[in-house]
Amino acid sequence: MVVHMMLDAALSDTVEKFPVDIQLLKDMIEGIRFDQKKSRYKNFKLYLYCYFVSKTIGLMCVPVMGIAPESYATTEVYNAALALGIANKLTNILRDVGEE
């Protein structure tokens, strides 16, 4: 219970200090629900799964890193954050294939 309270406090503090899009948090929670429902994805529906469980995290990190939404580089930065998110998730999946 104490750990949950600490995590709630940390999340509340982050959302208060930085312009994190709340929809990204909702999408990440939806990704966690994907994990509870299904573990195999045909073809590249995997990319949708990767958005919910990994790309959202990369996107939430952008404002925390201090990049203002009105920045001229925002599109490039967000595209890089999306690419990094999918690369990280696909790497994790490939790493786990042998174990599963």
CSV table of C-alpha atoms in Angstrom, one decimal:
chain,number,residue,atom,x,y,z
A,1,MET,CA,0.0,0.0,0.0
A,2,VAL,CA,2.8,2.4,0.9
A,3,VAL,CA,4.5,1.8,-2.5
A,4,HIS,CA,1.3,2.6,-4.3
A,5,MET,CA,1.0,5.8,-2.4
A,6,MET,CA,4.6,6.8,-3.2
A,7,LEU,CA,4.0,6.0,-6.9
A,8,ASP,CA,0.8,8.0,-6.9
A,9,ALA,CA,2.6,11.0,-5.3
A,10,ALA,CA,5.4,10.7,-7.9
A,11,LEU,CA,3.0,10.6,-10.8
A,12,SER,CA,0.9,13.5,-9.4
A,13,ASP,CA,4.0,15.6,-9.0
A,14,THR,CA,5.2,14.9,-12.5
A,15,VAL,CA,1.8,15.7,-14.1
A,16,GLU,CA,1.7,18.9,-12.0
A,17,LYS,CA,5.2,20.0,-13.1
A,18,PHE,CA,5.2,19.0,-16.7
A,19,PRO,CA,2.7,19.2,-19.6
A,20,VAL,CA,2.2,15.5,-19.8
A,21,ASP,CA,-0.9,14.6,-22.0
A,22,ILE,CA,-3.2,12.6,-19.7
A,23,GLN,CA,-4.5,10.6,-22.7
A,24,LEU,CA,-1.1,9.0,-23.0
A,25,LEU,CA,-1.5,7.7,-19.4
A,26,LYS,CA,-4.9,6.3,-20.3
A,27,ASP,CA,-3.5,4.7,-23.4
A,28,MET,CA,-0.7,3.1,-21.4
A,29,ILE,CA,-3.2,1.7,-19.0
A,30,GLU,CA,-5.1,0.3,-22.0
A,31,GLY,CA,-1.8,-1.4,-23.1
A,32,ILE,CA,-1.6,-3.1,-19.7
A,33,ARG,CA,-5.1,-4.4,-20.3
A,34,PHE,CA,-3.9,-5.8,-23.6
A,35,ASP,CA,-1.3,-7.8,-21.6
A,36,GLN,CA,-4.1,-9.4,-19.5
A,37,LYS,CA,-6.2,-10.3,-22.6
A,38,LYS,CA,-3.9,-11.5,-25.3
A,39,SER,CA,-0.2,-12.5,-25.7
A,40,ARG,CA,0.0,-13.2,-29.5
A,41,TYR,CA,-0.6,-10.8,-32.3
A,42,LYS,CA,-0.9,-11.7,-36.0
A,43,ASN,CA,1.3,-9.7,-38.4
A,44,PHE,CA,1.8,-6.1,-37.5
A,45,LYS,CA,-1.1,-5.5,-35.1
A,46,LEU,CA,1.9,-5.7,-32.9
A,47,TYR,CA,2.6,-2.1,-33.7
A,48,LEU,CA,-0.7,-1.0,-32.1
A,49,TYR,CA,0.2,-3.0,-29.0
A,50,CYS,CA,3.7,-1.4,-29.0
A,51,TYR,CA,2.1,2.1,-29.1
A,52,PHE,CA,0.0,1.4,-26.0
A,53,VAL,CA,2.7,-0.3,-23.9
A,54,SER,CA,5.9,1.5,-25.1
A,55,LYS,CA,5.5,4.4,-27.4
A,56,THR,CA,3.3,6.2,-24.8
A,57,ILE,CA,6.2,6.1,-22.4
A,58,GLY,CA,8.5,7.7,-24.9
A,59,LEU,CA,6.0,10.4,-25.7
A,60,MET,CA,5.4,11.2,-22.0
A,61,CYS,CA,9.2,11.6,-21.5
A,62,VAL,CA,9.5,14.4,-24.1
A,63,PRO,CA,8.0,17.2,-21.9
A,64,VAL,CA,9.8,15.9,-18.8
A,65,MET,CA,13.0,16.2,-20.8
A,66,GLY,CA,12.2,19.9,-21.2
A,67,ILE,CA,11.2,20.1,-24.8
A,68,ALA,CA,8.4,22.6,-25.1
A,69,PRO,CA,5.3,21.6,-27.2
A,70,GLU,CA,5.8,24.8,-29.3
A,71,SER,CA,9.4,23.9,-30.1
A,72,TYR,CA,10.3,23.8,-33.8
A,73,ALA,CA,11.9,20.4,-33.2
A,74,THR,CA,8.8,18.9,-31.6
A,75,THR,CA,7.8,16.8,-34.6
A,76,GLU,CA,11.2,15.3,-35.0
A,77,VAL,CA,11.5,14.7,-31.3
A,78,TYR,CA,8.1,13.0,-31.1
A,79,ASN,CA,8.9,10.9,-34.2
A,80,ALA,CA,12.2,9.8,-32.6
A,81,ALA,CA,10.4,9.0,-29.3
A,82,LEU,CA,7.9,6.9,-31.2
A,83,ALA,CA,10.7,5.0,-33.0
A,84,LEU,CA,12.6,4.5,-29.8
A,85,GLY,CA,9.5,3.1,-28.1
A,86,ILE,CA,8.8,0.6,-30.8
A,87,ALA,CA,12.5,-0.4,-31.0
A,88,ASN,CA,12.6,-1.0,-27.3
A,89,LYS,CA,9.4,-3.1,-27.2
A,90,LEU,CA,10.3,-5.2,-30.2
A,91,THR,CA,13.8,-5.8,-28.7
A,92,ASN,CA,12.2,-6.9,-25.4
A,93,ILE,CA,9.8,-9.2,-27.3
A,94,LEU,CA,12.6,-10.8,-29.3
A,95,ARG,CA,14.7,-11.2,-26.1
A,96,ASP,CA,11.9,-13.1,-24.4
A,97,VAL,CA,11.1,-15.4,-27.3
A,98,GLY,CA,13.6,-18.0,-26.1
A,99,GLU,CA,12.2,-18.0,-22.6
A,100,GLU,CA,8.6,-18.4,-23.7
